[in-house]
Amino acid sequence: MKHWLVKSEPEAYSWTTFVQEDGTAWTGVRNYQARNNLNLMQPGDLVLFYHSVSEKAVVGIAEVAALAAPDATAETGSPWVAVALRPVQPLPLPVSLAQIKADARLSELALLRQSRLSVLPVRPEEFDAVLALGTK
DNA sequence: GCCAACGTTGGC
DNA sequence: GCCAACGTTGGC
């Protein structure tokens, strides 16, 4: 199983909305590297849900519910894809970017290296470290 | 509000 | 094909 992190500005689409809707198609990704990551996702992969900009914290865990398929919000024939995500559980404690930066286990987290990429891979041990911080 | 990073666009 | 200009993202 692979692990991932997706970002969303909470003002645009929040974890709360995601839970209320019981999941969503993760549409709107318009970056090739992010798209390549979407294409690598398998149903059951676990995904950290990160609130960028105003909150800057991992707030919950989602899972991939369906393989990448053409993004319905993009033009027909475009290369853009979306996966279906559904909520698994909120983190009891949001894990802030500051905490992530302060943790030696997370020093190589892709989020820190490529802060602008919206769909990022996460190593299993990194996923576990974030989970530990969020449930302590 | 500013700025660094970085992707895209368009002129040459 | 190169690169300057420009737009967007996201942290500070």
mmCIF file with all atom_site columns, C-alpha atoms (C1' of nucleotides) in Angstrom:
data_model
loop_
_atom_site.group_PDB
_atom_site.id
_atom_site.type_symbol
_atom_site.label_atom_id
_atom_site.label_alt_id
_atom_site.label_comp_id
_atom_site.label_asym_id
_atom_site.label_entity_id
_atom_site.label_seq_id
_atom_site.pdbx_PDB_ins_code
_atom_site.Cartn_x
_atom_site.Cartn_y
_atom_site.Cartn_z
_atom_site.occupancy
_atom_site.B_iso_or_equiv
_atom_site.pdbx_formal_charge
_atom_site.auth_seq_id
_atom_site.auth_comp_id
_atom_site.auth_asym_id
_atom_site.auth_atom_id
_atom_site.pdbx_PDB_model_num
ATOM 1   C CA    . MET A 1 1   ? 0.000   0.000  0.000   1.00 0.00 ? 1   MET A CA    1
ATOM 2   C CA    . LYS A 1 2   ? 1.191   3.491  -0.812  1.00 0.00 ? 2   LYS A CA    1
ATOM 3   C CA    . HIS A 1 3   ? 0.690   6.659  1.154   1.00 0.00 ? 3   HIS A CA    1
ATOM 4   C CA    . TRP A 1 4   ? 0.048   10.172 -0.077  1.00 0.00 ? 4   TRP A CA    1
ATOM 5   C CA    . LEU A 1 5   ? -0.639  13.720 0.980   1.00 0.00 ? 5   LEU A CA    1
ATOM 6   C CA    . VAL A 1 6   ? -3.100  16.043 -0.697  1.00 0.00 ? 6   VAL A CA    1
ATOM 7   C CA    . LYS A 1 7   ? -3.436  19.732 -0.040  1.00 0.00 ? 7   LYS A CA    1
ATOM 8   C CA    . SER A 1 8   ? -6.458  21.928 0.012   1.00 0.00 ? 8   SER A CA    1
ATOM 9   C CA    . GLU A 1 9   ? -7.035  25.458 1.120   1.00 0.00 ? 9   GLU A CA    1
ATOM 10  C CA    . PRO A 1 10  ? -9.706  25.085 3.802   1.00 0.00 ? 10  PRO A CA    1
ATOM 11  C CA    . GLU A 1 11  ? -11.470 28.170 2.421   1.00 0.00 ? 11  GLU A CA    1
ATOM 12  C CA    . ALA A 1 12  ? -11.784 26.379 -0.920  1.00 0.00 ? 12  ALA A CA    1
ATOM 13  C CA    . TYR A 1 13  ? -12.534 22.836 0.230   1.00 0.00 ? 13  TYR A CA    1
ATOM 14  C CA    . SER A 1 14  ? -12.197 21.839 3.860   1.00 0.00 ? 14  SER A CA    1
ATOM 15  C CA    . TRP A 1 15  ? -11.914 18.554 5.700   1.00 0.00 ? 15  TRP A CA    1
ATOM 16  C CA    . THR A 1 16  ? -15.265 19.367 7.313   1.00 0.00 ? 16  THR A CA    1
ATOM 17  C CA    . THR A 1 17  ? -16.957 19.602 3.938   1.00 0.00 ? 17  THR A CA    1
ATOM 18  C CA    . PHE A 1 18  ? -15.179 16.446 2.825   1.00 0.00 ? 18  PHE A CA    1
ATOM 19  C CA    . VAL A 1 19  ? -16.606 14.562 5.831   1.00 0.00 ? 19  VAL A CA    1
ATOM 20  C CA    . GLN A 1 20  ? -20.082 16.045 5.366   1.00 0.00 ? 20  GLN A CA    1
ATOM 21  C CA    . GLU A 1 21  ? -20.070 14.866 1.756   1.00 0.00 ? 21  GLU A CA    1
ATOM 22  C CA    . ASP A 1 22  ? -18.588 11.505 2.772   1.00 0.00 ? 22  ASP A CA    1
ATOM 23  C CA    . GLY A 1 23  ? -15.862 11.908 0.160   1.00 0.00 ? 23  GLY A CA    1
ATOM 24  C CA    . THR A 1 24  ? -15.385 13.568 -3.168  1.00 0.00 ? 24  THR A CA    1
ATOM 25  C CA    . ALA A 1 25  ? -13.791 13.307 -6.585  1.00 0.00 ? 25  ALA A CA    1
ATOM 26  C CA    . TRP A 1 26  ? -10.401 15.015 -6.188  1.00 0.00 ? 26  TRP A CA    1
ATOM 27  C CA    . THR A 1 27  ? -10.719 17.217 -9.241  1.00 0.00 ? 27  THR A CA    1
ATOM 28  C CA    . GLY A 1 28  ? -8.963  20.348 -10.387 1.00 0.00 ? 28  GLY A CA    1
ATOM 29  C CA    . VAL A 1 29  ? -5.362  19.131 -10.351 1.00 0.00 ? 29  VAL A CA    1
ATOM 30  C CA    . ARG A 1 30  ? -3.652  20.864 -13.268 1.00 0.00 ? 30  ARG A CA    1
ATOM 31  C CA    . ASN A 1 31  ? -0.023  19.992 -12.746 1.00 0.00 ? 31  ASN A CA    1
ATOM 32  C CA    . TYR A 1 32  ? 1.654   17.085 -14.519 1.00 0.00 ? 32  TYR A CA    1
ATOM 33  C CA    . GLN A 1 33  ? 3.684   15.879 -11.573 1.00 0.00 ? 33  GLN A CA    1
ATOM 34  C CA    . ALA A 1 34  ? 0.614   15.901 -9.350  1.00 0.00 ? 34  ALA A CA    1
ATOM 35  C CA    . ARG A 1 35  ? -1.340  14.124 -12.070 1.00 0.00 ? 35  ARG A CA    1
ATOM 36  C CA    . ASN A 1 36  ? 1.338   11.438 -12.292 1.00 0.00 ? 36  ASN A CA    1
ATOM 37  C CA    . ASN A 1 37  ? 0.933   10.866 -8.563  1.00 0.00 ? 37  ASN A CA    1
ATOM 38  C CA    . LEU A 1 38  ? -2.849  10.598 -8.949  1.00 0.00 ? 38  LEU A CA    1
ATOM 39  C CA    . ASN A 1 39  ? -2.307  7.964  -11.618 1.00 0.00 ? 39  ASN A CA    1
ATOM 40  C CA    . LEU A 1 40  ? -0.202  5.901  -9.204  1.00 0.00 ? 40  LEU A CA    1
ATOM 41  C CA    . MET A 1 41  ? -2.894  5.784  -6.513  1.00 0.00 ? 41  MET A CA    1
ATOM 42  C CA    . GLN A 1 42  ? -4.578  2.471  -5.771  1.00 0.00 ? 42  GLN A CA    1
ATOM 43  C CA    . PRO A 1 43  ? -7.881  1.942  -3.977  1.00 0.00 ? 43  PRO A CA    1
ATOM 44  C CA    . GLY A 1 44  ? -7.144  1.542  -0.285  1.00 0.00 ? 44  GLY A CA    1
ATOM 45  C CA    . ASP A 1 45  ? -4.054  3.773  -0.280  1.00 0.00 ? 45  ASP A CA    1
ATOM 46  C CA    . LEU A 1 46  ? -4.100  6.120  2.694   1.00 0.00 ? 46  LEU A CA    1
ATOM 47  C CA    . VAL A 1 47  ? -3.905  9.867  2.174   1.00 0.00 ? 47  VAL A CA    1
ATOM 48  C CA    . LEU A 1 48  ? -3.012  12.639 4.594   1.00 0.00 ? 48  LEU A CA    1
ATOM 49  C CA    . PHE A 1 49  ? -5.378  15.596 4.159   1.00 0.00 ? 49  PHE A CA    1
ATOM 50  C CA    . TYR A 1 50  ? -3.479  18.870 4.593   1.00 0.00 ? 50  TYR A CA    1
ATOM 51  C CA    . HIS A 1 51  ? -4.983  22.312 5.014   1.00 0.00 ? 51  HIS A CA    1
ATOM 52  C CA    . SER A 1 52  ? -2.674  24.826 3.355   1.00 0.00 ? 52  SER A CA    1
ATOM 53  C CA    . VAL A 1 53  ? -2.318  28.608 3.646   1.00 0.00 ? 53  VAL A CA    1
ATOM 54  C CA    . SER A 1 54  ? -4.530  29.597 6.552   1.00 0.00 ? 54  SER A CA    1
ATOM 55  C CA    . GLU A 1 55  ? -4.120  26.527 8.726   1.00 0.00 ? 55  GLU A CA    1
ATOM 56  C CA    . LYS A 1 56  ? -0.994  24.701 7.563   1.00 0.00 ? 56  LYS A CA    1
ATOM 57  C CA    . ALA A 1 57  ? -1.732  21.401 9.258   1.00 0.00 ? 57  ALA A CA    1
ATOM 58  C CA    . VAL A 1 58  ? -2.565  17.798 8.468   1.00 0.00 ? 58  VAL A CA    1
ATOM 59  C CA    . VAL A 1 59  ? -6.109  17.431 9.737   1.00 0.00 ? 59  VAL A CA    1
ATOM 60  C CA    . GLY A 1 60  ? -7.296  13.992 8.713   1.00 0.00 ? 60  GLY A CA    1
ATOM 61  C CA    . ILE A 1 61  ? -6.791  10.710 6.951   1.00 0.00 ? 61  ILE A CA    1
ATOM 62  C CA    . ALA A 1 62  ? -8.558  9.782  3.751   1.00 0.00 ? 62  ALA A CA    1
ATOM 63  C CA    . GLU A 1 63  ? -8.378  6.746  1.545   1.00 0.00 ? 63  GLU A CA    1
ATOM 64  C CA    . VAL A 1 64  ? -8.387  6.251  -2.185  1.00 0.00 ? 64  VAL A CA    1
ATOM 65  C CA    . ALA A 1 65  ? -11.815 4.935  -3.169  1.00 0.00 ? 65  ALA A CA    1
ATOM 66  C CA    . ALA A 1 66  ? -11.340 4.672  -6.934  1.00 0.00 ? 66  ALA A CA    1
ATOM 67  C CA    . LEU A 1 67  ? -8.536  4.688  -9.475  1.00 0.00 ? 67  LEU A CA    1
ATOM 68  C CA    . ALA A 1 68  ? -7.713  7.816  -11.432 1.00 0.00 ? 68  ALA A CA    1
ATOM 69  C CA    . ALA A 1 69  ? -10.229 8.567  -14.180 1.00 0.00 ? 69  ALA A CA    1
ATOM 70  C CA    . PRO A 1 70  ? -10.702 11.563 -16.485 1.00 0.00 ? 70  PRO A CA    1
ATOM 71  C CA    . ASP A 1 71  ? -11.392 14.727 -14.478 1.00 0.00 ? 71  ASP A CA    1
ATOM 72  C CA    . ALA A 1 72  ? -14.997 15.671 -15.208 1.00 0.00 ? 72  ALA A CA    1
ATOM 73  C CA    . THR A 1 73  ? -14.172 19.333 -14.586 1.00 0.00 ? 73  THR A CA    1
ATOM 74  C CA    . ALA A 1 74  ? -11.561 19.382 -17.373 1.00 0.00 ? 74  ALA A CA    1
ATOM 75  C CA    . GLU A 1 75  ? -12.147 19.577 -21.106 1.00 0.00 ? 75  GLU A CA    1
ATOM 76  C CA    . THR A 1 76  ? -12.887 16.329 -22.876 1.00 0.00 ? 76  THR A CA    1
ATOM 77  C CA    . GLY A 1 77  ? -9.658  14.894 -24.192 1.00 0.00 ? 77  GLY A CA    1
ATOM 78  C CA    . SER A 1 78  ? -7.490  16.752 -21.709 1.00 0.00 ? 78  SER A CA    1
ATOM 79  C CA    . PRO A 1 79  ? -4.835  14.819 -19.791 1.00 0.00 ? 79  PRO A CA    1
ATOM 80  C CA    . TRP A 1 80  ? -6.235  15.655 -16.368 1.00 0.00 ? 80  TRP A CA    1
ATOM 81  C CA    . VAL A 1 81  ? -7.491  12.982 -14.013 1.00 0.00 ? 81  VAL A CA    1
ATOM 82  C CA    . ALA A 1 82  ? -9.190  12.717 -10.654 1.00 0.00 ? 82  ALA A CA    1
ATOM 83  C CA    . VAL A 1 83  ? -9.373  9.976  -8.034  1.00 0.00 ? 83  VAL A CA    1
ATOM 84  C CA    . ALA A 1 84  ? -12.210 9.404  -5.597  1.00 0.00 ? 84  ALA A CA    1
ATOM 85  C CA    . LEU A 1 85  ? -11.299 9.991  -1.968  1.00 0.00 ? 85  LEU A CA    1
ATOM 86  C CA    . ARG A 1 86  ? -13.309 9.236  1.121   1.00 0.00 ? 86  ARG A CA    1
ATOM 87  C CA    . PRO A 1 87  ? -12.699 10.128 4.752   1.00 0.00 ? 87  PRO A CA    1
ATOM 88  C CA    . VAL A 1 88  ? -11.285 7.546  7.141   1.00 0.00 ? 88  VAL A CA    1
ATOM 89  C CA    . GLN A 1 89  ? -10.838 9.532  10.347  1.00 0.00 ? 89  GLN A CA    1
ATOM 90  C CA    . PRO A 1 90  ? -9.895  12.989 11.540  1.00 0.00 ? 90  PRO A CA    1
ATOM 91  C CA    . LEU A 1 91  ? -6.620  13.371 13.406  1.00 0.00 ? 91  LEU A CA    1
ATOM 92  C CA    . PRO A 1 92  ? -7.448  13.930 17.090  1.00 0.00 ? 92  PRO A CA    1
ATOM 93  C CA    . LEU A 1 93  ? -4.745  16.590 17.032  1.00 0.00 ? 93  LEU A CA    1
ATOM 94  C CA    . PRO A 1 94  ? -3.965  18.465 13.799  1.00 0.00 ? 94  PRO A CA    1
ATOM 95  C CA    . VAL A 1 95  ? -0.278  18.143 12.936  1.00 0.00 ? 95  VAL A CA    1
ATOM 96  C CA    . SER A 1 96  ? 1.062   21.570 12.056  1.00 0.00 ? 96  SER A CA    1
ATOM 97  C CA    . LEU A 1 97  ? 3.684   22.380 9.472   1.00 0.00 ? 97  LEU A CA    1
ATOM 98  C CA    . ALA A 1 98  ? 5.839   23.690 12.319  1.00 0.00 ? 98  ALA A CA    1
ATOM 99  C CA    . GLN A 1 99  ? 5.632   20.308 14.060  1.00 0.00 ? 99  GLN A CA    1
ATOM 100 C CA    . ILE A 1 100 ? 6.508   18.551 10.825  1.00 0.00 ? 100 ILE A CA    1
ATOM 101 C CA    . LYS A 1 101 ? 9.528   20.788 10.305  1.00 0.00 ? 101 LYS A CA    1
ATOM 102 C CA    . ALA A 1 102 ? 10.639  20.213 13.884  1.00 0.00 ? 102 ALA A CA    1
ATOM 103 C CA    . ASP A 1 103 ? 10.497  16.409 13.630  1.00 0.00 ? 103 ASP A CA    1
ATOM 104 C CA    . ALA A 1 104 ? 13.661  14.658 12.489  1.00 0.00 ? 104 ALA A CA    1
ATOM 105 C CA    . ARG A 1 105 ? 11.622  11.728 11.160  1.00 0.00 ? 105 ARG A CA    1
ATOM 106 C CA    . LEU A 1 106 ? 9.930   14.086 8.703   1.00 0.00 ? 106 LEU A CA    1
ATOM 107 C CA    . SER A 1 107 ? 12.952  16.035 7.508   1.00 0.00 ? 107 SER A CA    1
ATOM 108 C CA    . GLU A 1 108 ? 12.702  14.524 4.034   1.00 0.00 ? 108 GLU A CA    1
ATOM 109 C CA    . LEU A 1 109 ? 8.936   14.756 3.676   1.00 0.00 ? 109 LEU A CA    1
ATOM 110 C CA    . ALA A 1 110 ? 8.104   15.678 0.088   1.00 0.00 ? 110 ALA A CA    1
ATOM 111 C CA    . LEU A 1 111 ? 5.842   18.453 1.366   1.00 0.00 ? 111 LEU A CA    1
ATOM 112 C CA    . LEU A 1 112 ? 8.905   20.267 2.697   1.00 0.00 ? 112 LEU A CA    1
ATOM 113 C CA    . ARG A 1 113 ? 10.932  19.766 -0.459  1.00 0.00 ? 113 ARG A CA    1
ATOM 114 C CA    . GLN A 1 114 ? 8.207   20.694 -2.943  1.00 0.00 ? 114 GLN A CA    1
ATOM 115 C CA    . SER A 1 115 ? 5.882   22.939 -1.064  1.00 0.00 ? 115 SER A CA    1
ATOM 116 C CA    . ARG A 1 116 ? 3.882   23.889 -4.136  1.00 0.00 ? 116 ARG A CA    1
ATOM 117 C CA    . LEU A 1 117 ? 3.015   20.407 -5.344  1.00 0.00 ? 117 LEU A CA    1
ATOM 118 C CA    . SER A 1 118 ? -0.552  19.540 -4.361  1.00 0.00 ? 118 SER A CA    1
ATOM 119 C CA    . VAL A 1 119 ? -0.388  15.726 -4.535  1.00 0.00 ? 119 VAL A CA    1
ATOM 120 C CA    . LEU A 1 120 ? 2.681   14.216 -2.910  1.00 0.00 ? 120 LEU A CA    1
ATOM 121 C CA    . PRO A 1 121 ? 3.976   10.755 -2.001  1.00 0.00 ? 121 PRO A CA    1
ATOM 122 C CA    . VAL A 1 122 ? 4.580   9.949  1.666   1.00 0.00 ? 122 VAL A CA    1
ATOM 123 C CA    . ARG A 1 123 ? 6.799   7.125  2.898   1.00 0.00 ? 123 ARG A CA    1
ATOM 124 C CA    . PRO A 1 124 ? 5.178   4.561  5.242   1.00 0.00 ? 124 PRO A CA    1
ATOM 125 C CA    . GLU A 1 125 ? 7.403   5.578  8.150   1.00 0.00 ? 125 GLU A CA    1
ATOM 126 C CA    . GLU A 1 126 ? 6.595   9.233  7.504   1.00 0.00 ? 126 GLU A CA    1
ATOM 127 C CA    . PHE A 1 127 ? 2.903   8.442  7.476   1.00 0.00 ? 127 PHE A CA    1
ATOM 128 C CA    . ASP A 1 128 ? 3.281   6.635  10.803  1.00 0.00 ? 128 ASP A CA    1
ATOM 129 C CA    . ALA A 1 129 ? 5.218   9.552  12.277  1.00 0.00 ? 129 ALA A CA    1
ATOM 130 C CA    . VAL A 1 130 ? 2.481   12.032 11.331  1.00 0.00 ? 130 VAL A CA    1
ATOM 131 C CA    . LEU A 1 131 ? -0.143  9.685  12.726  1.00 0.00 ? 131 LEU A CA    1
ATOM 132 C CA    . ALA A 1 132 ? 1.790   9.420  15.993  1.00 0.00 ? 132 ALA A CA    1
ATOM 133 C CA    . LEU A 1 133 ? 1.996   13.201 16.290  1.00 0.00 ? 133 LEU A CA    1
ATOM 134 C CA    . GLY A 1 134 ? -1.712  13.480 15.548  1.00 0.00 ? 134 GLY A CA    1
ATOM 135 C CA    . THR A 1 135 ? -2.884  10.927 18.079  1.00 0.00 ? 135 THR A CA    1
ATOM 136 C CA    . LYS A 1 136 ? -0.509  11.580 20.956  1.00 0.00 ? 136 LYS A CA    1
ATOM 137 C "C1'" . DG  B 2 1   ? 1.571   42.238 1.956   1.00 0.00 ? 1   DG  B "C1'" 1
ATOM 138 C "C1'" . DC  B 2 2   ? 5.732   40.322 0.400   1.00 0.00 ? 2   DC  B "C1'" 1
ATOM 139 C "C1'" . DC  B 2 3   ? 8.470   37.148 -1.811  1.00 0.00 ? 3   DC  B "C1'" 1
ATOM 140 C "C1'" . DA  B 2 4   ? 10.566  32.616 -3.256  1.00 0.00 ? 4   DA  B "C1'" 1
ATOM 141 C "C1'" . DA  B 2 5   ? 9.674   28.716 -5.997  1.00 0.00 ? 5   DA  B "C1'" 1
ATOM 142 C "C1'" . DC  B 2 6   ? 8.215   27.093 -10.002 1.00 0.00 ? 6   DC  B "C1'" 1
ATOM 143 C "C1'" . DG  B 2 7   ? 5.237   26.217 -14.061 1.00 0.00 ? 7   DG  B "C1'" 1
ATOM 144 C "C1'" . DT  B 2 8   ? 3.592   28.218 -18.411 1.00 0.00 ? 8   DT  B "C1'" 1
ATOM 145 C "C1'" . DT  B 2 9   ? 3.569   31.245 -22.307 1.00 0.00 ? 9   DT  B "C1'" 1
ATOM 146 C "C1'" . DG  B 2 10  ? 5.228   33.531 -26.180 1.00 0.00 ? 10  DG  B "C1'" 1
ATOM 147 C "C1'" . DG  B 2 11  ? 8.736   36.151 -28.783 1.00 0.00 ? 11  DG  B "C1'" 1
ATOM 148 C "C1'" . DC  B 2 12  ? 12.813  35.459 -31.111 1.00 0.00 ? 12  DC  B "C1'" 1
ATOM 149 C "C1'" . DG  C 2 1   ? 15.129  25.574 -28.426 1.00 0.00 ? 1   DG  C "C1'" 1
ATOM 150 C "C1'" . DC  C 2 2   ? 16.093  29.360 -25.346 1.00 0.00 ? 2   DC  C "C1'" 1
ATOM 151 C "C1'" . DC  C 2 3   ? 14.740  32.539 -22.089 1.00 0.00 ? 3   DC  C "C1'" 1
ATOM 152 C "C1'" . DA  C 2 4   ? 12.295  36.615 -20.299 1.00 0.00 ? 4   DA  C "C1'" 1
ATOM 153 C "C1'" . DA  C 2 5   ? 7.901   37.754 -18.659 1.00 0.00 ? 5   DA  C "C1'" 1
ATOM 154 C "C1'" . DC  C 2 6   ? 4.191   36.555 -16.191 1.00 0.00 ? 6   DC  C "C1'" 1
ATOM 155 C "C1'" . DG  C 2 7   ? 0.856   34.023 -13.167 1.00 0.00 ? 7   DG  C "C1'" 1
ATOM 156 C "C1'" . DT  C 2 8   ? 0.033   31.027 -9.230  1.00 0.00 ? 8   DT  C "C1'" 1
ATOM 157 C "C1'" . DT  C 2 9   ? 0.939   28.804 -4.927  1.00 0.00 ? 9   DT  C "C1'" 1
ATOM 158 C "C1'" . DG  C 2 10  ? 1.896   28.948 -0.337  1.00 0.00 ? 10  DG  C "C1'" 1
ATOM 159 C "C1'" . DG  C 2 11  ? 4.914   30.147 3.616   1.00 0.00 ? 11  DG  C "C1'" 1
ATOM 160 C "C1'" . DC  C 2 12  ? 6.288   33.901 6.411   1.00 0.00 ? 12  DC  C "C1'" 1
#
